[in-house]
PDB file of C-alpha atoms in Angstrom:
ATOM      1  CA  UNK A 782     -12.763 -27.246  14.183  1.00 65.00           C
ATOM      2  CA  UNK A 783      -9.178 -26.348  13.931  1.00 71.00           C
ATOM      3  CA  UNK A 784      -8.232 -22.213  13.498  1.00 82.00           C
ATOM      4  CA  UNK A 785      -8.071 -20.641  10.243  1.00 84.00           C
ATOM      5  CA  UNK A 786      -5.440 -18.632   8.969  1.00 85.00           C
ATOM      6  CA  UNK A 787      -6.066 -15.708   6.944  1.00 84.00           C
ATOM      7  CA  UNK A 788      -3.192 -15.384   4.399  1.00 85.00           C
ATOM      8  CA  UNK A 789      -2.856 -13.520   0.747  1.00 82.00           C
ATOM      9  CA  UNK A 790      -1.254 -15.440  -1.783  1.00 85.00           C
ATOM     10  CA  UNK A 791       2.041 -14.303  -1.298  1.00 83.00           C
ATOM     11  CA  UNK A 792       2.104 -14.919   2.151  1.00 85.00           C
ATOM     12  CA  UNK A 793       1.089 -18.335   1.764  1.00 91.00           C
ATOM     13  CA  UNK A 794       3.937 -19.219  -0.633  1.00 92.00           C
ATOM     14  CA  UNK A 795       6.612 -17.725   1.362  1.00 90.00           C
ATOM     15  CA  UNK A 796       5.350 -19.519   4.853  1.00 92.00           C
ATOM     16  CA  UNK A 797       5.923 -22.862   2.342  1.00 96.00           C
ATOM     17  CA  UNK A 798       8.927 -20.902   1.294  1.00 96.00           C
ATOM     18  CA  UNK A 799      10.145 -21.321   4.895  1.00 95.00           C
ATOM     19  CA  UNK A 800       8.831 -24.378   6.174  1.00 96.00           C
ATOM     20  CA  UNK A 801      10.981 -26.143   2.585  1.00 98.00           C
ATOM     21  CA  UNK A 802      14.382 -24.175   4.299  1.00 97.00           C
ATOM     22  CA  UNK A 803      13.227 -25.203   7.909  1.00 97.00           C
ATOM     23  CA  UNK A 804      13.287 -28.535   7.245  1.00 97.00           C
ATOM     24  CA  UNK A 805      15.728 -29.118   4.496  1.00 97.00           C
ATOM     25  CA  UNK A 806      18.838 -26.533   4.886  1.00 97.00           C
ATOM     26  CA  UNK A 807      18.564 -25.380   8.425  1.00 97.00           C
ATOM     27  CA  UNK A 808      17.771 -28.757   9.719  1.00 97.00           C
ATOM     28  CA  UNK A 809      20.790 -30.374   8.306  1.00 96.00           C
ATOM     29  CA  UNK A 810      22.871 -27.447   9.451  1.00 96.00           C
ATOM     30  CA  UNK A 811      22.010 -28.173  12.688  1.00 95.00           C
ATOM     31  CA  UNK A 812      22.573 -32.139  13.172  1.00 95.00           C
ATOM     32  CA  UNK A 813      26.003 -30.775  11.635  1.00 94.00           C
ATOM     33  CA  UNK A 814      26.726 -28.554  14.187  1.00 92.00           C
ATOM     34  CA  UNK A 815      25.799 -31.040  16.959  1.00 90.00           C
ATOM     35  CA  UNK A 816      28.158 -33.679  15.504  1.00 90.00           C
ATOM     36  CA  UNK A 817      30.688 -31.190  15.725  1.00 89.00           C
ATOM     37  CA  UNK A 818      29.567 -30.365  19.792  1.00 85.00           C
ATOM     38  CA  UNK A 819      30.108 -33.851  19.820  1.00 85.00           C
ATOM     39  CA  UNK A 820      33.695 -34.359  18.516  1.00 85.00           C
ATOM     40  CA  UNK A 821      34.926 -32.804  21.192  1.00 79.00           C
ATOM     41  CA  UNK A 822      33.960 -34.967  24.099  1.00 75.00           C
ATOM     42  CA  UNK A 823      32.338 -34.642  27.338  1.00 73.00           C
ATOM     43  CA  UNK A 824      28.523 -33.487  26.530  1.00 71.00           C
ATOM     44  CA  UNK A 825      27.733 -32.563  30.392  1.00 73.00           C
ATOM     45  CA  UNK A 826      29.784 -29.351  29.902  1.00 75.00           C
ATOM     46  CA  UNK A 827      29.320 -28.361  26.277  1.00 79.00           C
ATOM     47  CA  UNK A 828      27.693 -25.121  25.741  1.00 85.00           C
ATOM     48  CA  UNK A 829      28.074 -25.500  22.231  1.00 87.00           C
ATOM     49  CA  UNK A 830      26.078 -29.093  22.290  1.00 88.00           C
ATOM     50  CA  UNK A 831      23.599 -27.418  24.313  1.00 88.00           C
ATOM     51  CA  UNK A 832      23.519 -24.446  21.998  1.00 91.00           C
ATOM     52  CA  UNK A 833      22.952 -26.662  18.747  1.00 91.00           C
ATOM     53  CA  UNK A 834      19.925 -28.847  20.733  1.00 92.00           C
ATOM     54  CA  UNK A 835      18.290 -25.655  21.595  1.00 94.00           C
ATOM     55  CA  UNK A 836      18.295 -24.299  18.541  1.00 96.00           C
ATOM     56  CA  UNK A 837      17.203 -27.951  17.243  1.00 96.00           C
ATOM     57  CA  UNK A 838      14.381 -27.972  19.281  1.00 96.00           C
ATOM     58  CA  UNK A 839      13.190 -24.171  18.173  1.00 97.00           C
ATOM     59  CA  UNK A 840      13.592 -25.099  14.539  1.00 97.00           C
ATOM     60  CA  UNK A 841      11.381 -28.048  14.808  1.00 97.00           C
ATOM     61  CA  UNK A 842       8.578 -25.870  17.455  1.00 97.00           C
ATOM     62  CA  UNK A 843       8.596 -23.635  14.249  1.00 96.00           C
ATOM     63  CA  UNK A 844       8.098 -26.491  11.898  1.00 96.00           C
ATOM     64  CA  UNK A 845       4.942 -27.670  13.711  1.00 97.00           C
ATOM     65  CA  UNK A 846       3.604 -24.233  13.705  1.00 93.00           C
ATOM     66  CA  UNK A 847       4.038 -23.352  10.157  1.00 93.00           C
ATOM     67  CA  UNK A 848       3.017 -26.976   9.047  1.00 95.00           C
ATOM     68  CA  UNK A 849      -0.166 -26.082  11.217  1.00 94.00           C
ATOM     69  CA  UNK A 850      -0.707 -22.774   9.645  1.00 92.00           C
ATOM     70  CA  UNK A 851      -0.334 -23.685   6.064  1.00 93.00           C
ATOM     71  CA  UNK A 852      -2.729 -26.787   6.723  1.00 95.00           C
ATOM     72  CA  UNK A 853      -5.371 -24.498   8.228  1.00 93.00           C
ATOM     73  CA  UNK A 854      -4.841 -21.673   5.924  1.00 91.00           C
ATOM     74  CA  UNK A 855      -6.936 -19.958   4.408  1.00 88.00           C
ATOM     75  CA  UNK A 856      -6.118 -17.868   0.873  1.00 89.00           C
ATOM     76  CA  UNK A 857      -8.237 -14.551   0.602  1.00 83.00           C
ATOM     77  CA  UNK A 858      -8.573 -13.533  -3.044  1.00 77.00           C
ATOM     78  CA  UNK A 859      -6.723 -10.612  -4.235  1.00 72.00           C
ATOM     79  CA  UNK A 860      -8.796  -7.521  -4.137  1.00 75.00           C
ATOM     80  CA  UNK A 861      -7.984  -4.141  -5.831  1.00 82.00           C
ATOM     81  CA  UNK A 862     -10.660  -2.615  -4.192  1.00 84.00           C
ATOM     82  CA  UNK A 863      -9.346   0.943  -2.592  1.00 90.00           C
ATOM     83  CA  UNK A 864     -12.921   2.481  -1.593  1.00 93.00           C
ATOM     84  CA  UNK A 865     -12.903   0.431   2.142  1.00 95.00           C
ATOM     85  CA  UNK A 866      -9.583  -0.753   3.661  1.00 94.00           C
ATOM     86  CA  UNK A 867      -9.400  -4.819   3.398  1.00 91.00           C
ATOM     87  CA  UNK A 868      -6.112  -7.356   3.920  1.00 89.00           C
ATOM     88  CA  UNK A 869      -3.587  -6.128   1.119  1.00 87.00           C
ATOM     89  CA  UNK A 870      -3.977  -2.362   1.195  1.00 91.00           C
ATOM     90  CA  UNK A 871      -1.919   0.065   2.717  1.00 94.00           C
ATOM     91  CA  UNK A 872      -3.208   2.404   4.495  1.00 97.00           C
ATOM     92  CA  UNK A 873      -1.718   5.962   5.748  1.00 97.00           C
ATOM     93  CA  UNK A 874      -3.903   7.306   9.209  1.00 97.00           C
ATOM     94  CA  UNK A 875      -3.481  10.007  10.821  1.00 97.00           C
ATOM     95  CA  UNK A 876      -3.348  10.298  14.724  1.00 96.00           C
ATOM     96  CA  UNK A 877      -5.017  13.228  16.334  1.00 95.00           C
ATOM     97  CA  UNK A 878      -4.127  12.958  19.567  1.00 93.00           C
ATOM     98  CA  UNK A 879       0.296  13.051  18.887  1.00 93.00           C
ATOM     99  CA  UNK A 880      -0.063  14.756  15.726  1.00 95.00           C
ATOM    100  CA  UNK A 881       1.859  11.666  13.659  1.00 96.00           C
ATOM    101  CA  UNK A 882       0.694  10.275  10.904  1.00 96.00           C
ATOM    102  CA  UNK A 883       1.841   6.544   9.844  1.00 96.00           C
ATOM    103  CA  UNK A 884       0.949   4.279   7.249  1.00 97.00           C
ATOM    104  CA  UNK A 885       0.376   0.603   8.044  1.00 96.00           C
ATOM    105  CA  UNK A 886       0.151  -2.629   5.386  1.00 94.00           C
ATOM    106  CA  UNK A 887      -2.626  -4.459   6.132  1.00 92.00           C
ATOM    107  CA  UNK A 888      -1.664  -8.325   6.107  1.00 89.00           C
ATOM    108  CA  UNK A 889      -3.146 -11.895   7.825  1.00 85.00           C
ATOM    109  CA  UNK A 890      -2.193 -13.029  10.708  1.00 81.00           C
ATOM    110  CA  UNK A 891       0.862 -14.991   9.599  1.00 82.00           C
ATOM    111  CA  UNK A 892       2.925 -12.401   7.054  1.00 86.00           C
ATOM    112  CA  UNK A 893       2.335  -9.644  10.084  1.00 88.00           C
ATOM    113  CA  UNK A 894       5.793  -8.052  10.877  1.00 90.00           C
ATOM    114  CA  UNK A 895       5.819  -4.814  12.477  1.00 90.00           C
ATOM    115  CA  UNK A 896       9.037  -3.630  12.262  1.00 94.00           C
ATOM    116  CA  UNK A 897       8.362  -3.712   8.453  1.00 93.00           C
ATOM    117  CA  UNK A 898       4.979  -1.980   9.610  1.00 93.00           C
ATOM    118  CA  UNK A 899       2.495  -4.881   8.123  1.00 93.00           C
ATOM    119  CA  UNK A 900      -0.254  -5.634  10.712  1.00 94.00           C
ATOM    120  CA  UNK A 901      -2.488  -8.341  10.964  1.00 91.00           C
ATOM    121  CA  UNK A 902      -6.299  -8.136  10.473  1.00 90.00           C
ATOM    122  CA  UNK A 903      -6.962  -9.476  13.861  1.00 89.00           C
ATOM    123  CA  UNK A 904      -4.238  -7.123  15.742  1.00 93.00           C
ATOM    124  CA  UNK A 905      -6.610  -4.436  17.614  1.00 95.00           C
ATOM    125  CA  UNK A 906      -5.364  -1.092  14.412  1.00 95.00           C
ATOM    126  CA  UNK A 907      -5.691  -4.143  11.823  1.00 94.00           C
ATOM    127  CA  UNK A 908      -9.407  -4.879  12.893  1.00 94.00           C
ATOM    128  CA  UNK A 909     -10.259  -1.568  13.766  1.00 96.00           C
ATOM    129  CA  UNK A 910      -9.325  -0.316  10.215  1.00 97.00           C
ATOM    130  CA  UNK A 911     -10.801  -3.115   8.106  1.00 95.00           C
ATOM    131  CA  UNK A 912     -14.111  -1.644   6.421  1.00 94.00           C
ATOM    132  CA  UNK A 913     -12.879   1.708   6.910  1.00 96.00           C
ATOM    133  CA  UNK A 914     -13.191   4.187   4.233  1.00 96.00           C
ATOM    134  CA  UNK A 915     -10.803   7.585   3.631  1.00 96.00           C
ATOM    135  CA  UNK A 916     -11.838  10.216   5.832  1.00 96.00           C
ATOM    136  CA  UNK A 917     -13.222   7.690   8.767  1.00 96.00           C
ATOM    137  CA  UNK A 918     -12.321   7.952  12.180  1.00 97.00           C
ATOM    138  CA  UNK A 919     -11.855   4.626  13.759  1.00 97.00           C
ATOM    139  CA  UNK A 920     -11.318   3.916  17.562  1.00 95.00           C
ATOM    140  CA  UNK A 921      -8.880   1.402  18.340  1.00 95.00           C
ATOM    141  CA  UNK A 922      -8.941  -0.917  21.452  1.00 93.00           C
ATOM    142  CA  UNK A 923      -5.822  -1.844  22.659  1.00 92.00           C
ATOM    143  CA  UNK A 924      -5.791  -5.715  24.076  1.00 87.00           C
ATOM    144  CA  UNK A 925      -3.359  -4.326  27.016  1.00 84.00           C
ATOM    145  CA  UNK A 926      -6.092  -2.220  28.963  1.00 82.00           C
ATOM    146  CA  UNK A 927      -4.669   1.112  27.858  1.00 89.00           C
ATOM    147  CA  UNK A 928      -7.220   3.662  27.071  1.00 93.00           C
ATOM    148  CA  UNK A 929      -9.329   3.610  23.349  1.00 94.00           C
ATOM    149  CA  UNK A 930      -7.349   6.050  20.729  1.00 95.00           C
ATOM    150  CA  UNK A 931      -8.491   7.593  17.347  1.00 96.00           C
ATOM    151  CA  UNK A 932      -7.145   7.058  14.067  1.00 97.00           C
ATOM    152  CA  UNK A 933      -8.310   8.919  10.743  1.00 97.00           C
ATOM    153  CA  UNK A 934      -7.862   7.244   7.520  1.00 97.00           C
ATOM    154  CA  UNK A 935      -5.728   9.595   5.134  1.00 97.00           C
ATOM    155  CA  UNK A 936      -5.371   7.187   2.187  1.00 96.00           C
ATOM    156  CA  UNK A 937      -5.915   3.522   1.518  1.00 95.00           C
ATOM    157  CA  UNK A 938      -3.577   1.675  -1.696  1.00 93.00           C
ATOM    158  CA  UNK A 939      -2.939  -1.569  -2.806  1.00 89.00           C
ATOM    159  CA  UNK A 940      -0.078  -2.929  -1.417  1.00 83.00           C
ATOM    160  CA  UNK A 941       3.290  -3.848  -3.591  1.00 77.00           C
ATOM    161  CA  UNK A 942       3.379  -7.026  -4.843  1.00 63.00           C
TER     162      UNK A 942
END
């Protein structure tokens, strides 16, 4: 049984989003680029050649993946449910231990981007905060051996659409 992918709605259409530009635009891009490594003779010394064919061979590893994730996705209903914190809200914690407080968008596995703070459901803060409820302390495991922290949930929102 292949893996699901949990993905909202929007994250769904912009993965297809993606994969259309991936291999339409940037694909064609790219064979033009490597005729134009070409035109200029010997291939055995041609960074630029080798340039374009590495980035040829990235852009279609990326196809396959996204193809594979928006096969094997799987859409999770909108929910404007703020009471417990679910994929879509955002959700401000508090950190007792350094005295910081951030606030984290709650996403599936495939719209995650953390330097736009959105973590998956599955990362160990994503899955230690889903089911949470304001005022809750959660502990999170980190996957990298480092020692169990606490994290209070301040506020749980919906996330922009």
């Amino acid at each position: 049984m292949a893996e699901k992918f949990q993905m909202t709605q929007k994250g769904y259409d912009e993965a297809v989003k993606l994969l259309k530009y991936l291999q339409g635009a940037k694909r064609k891009e790219i064979v033009a680029r490597i005729a134009e490594a070409r035109s200029h003779g010997d291939l055995s010394e041609n960074a630029e050649y080798d340039a374009a064919r590495t980035e040829q061979s990235n852009n279609e590893m990326e196809i396959e993946e996204l193809e594979y994730k928006i096969k094997n996705a799987e859409i999770i209903a909108e929910n404007n449910d703020t009471s417990q914190v679910n994929i879509g809200n955002v959700v401000k914690v508090y950190d007792p231990d350094l005295e910081e407080e951030d606030t984290y968008e709650i996403t599936g596995s495939t719209e995650a981007d953390i330097m736009h703070n959105k973590i998956s459901n599955v990362s160990p803060v994503g899955a230690a905060l889903i089911g949470a409820k304001v005022g809750d302390r959660v502990t999170v495991k980190p996957e990298n051996g480092a020692e169990p922290y606490v994290l209070v949930v301040k506020e749980i929102t919906l996330a922009q659409k």
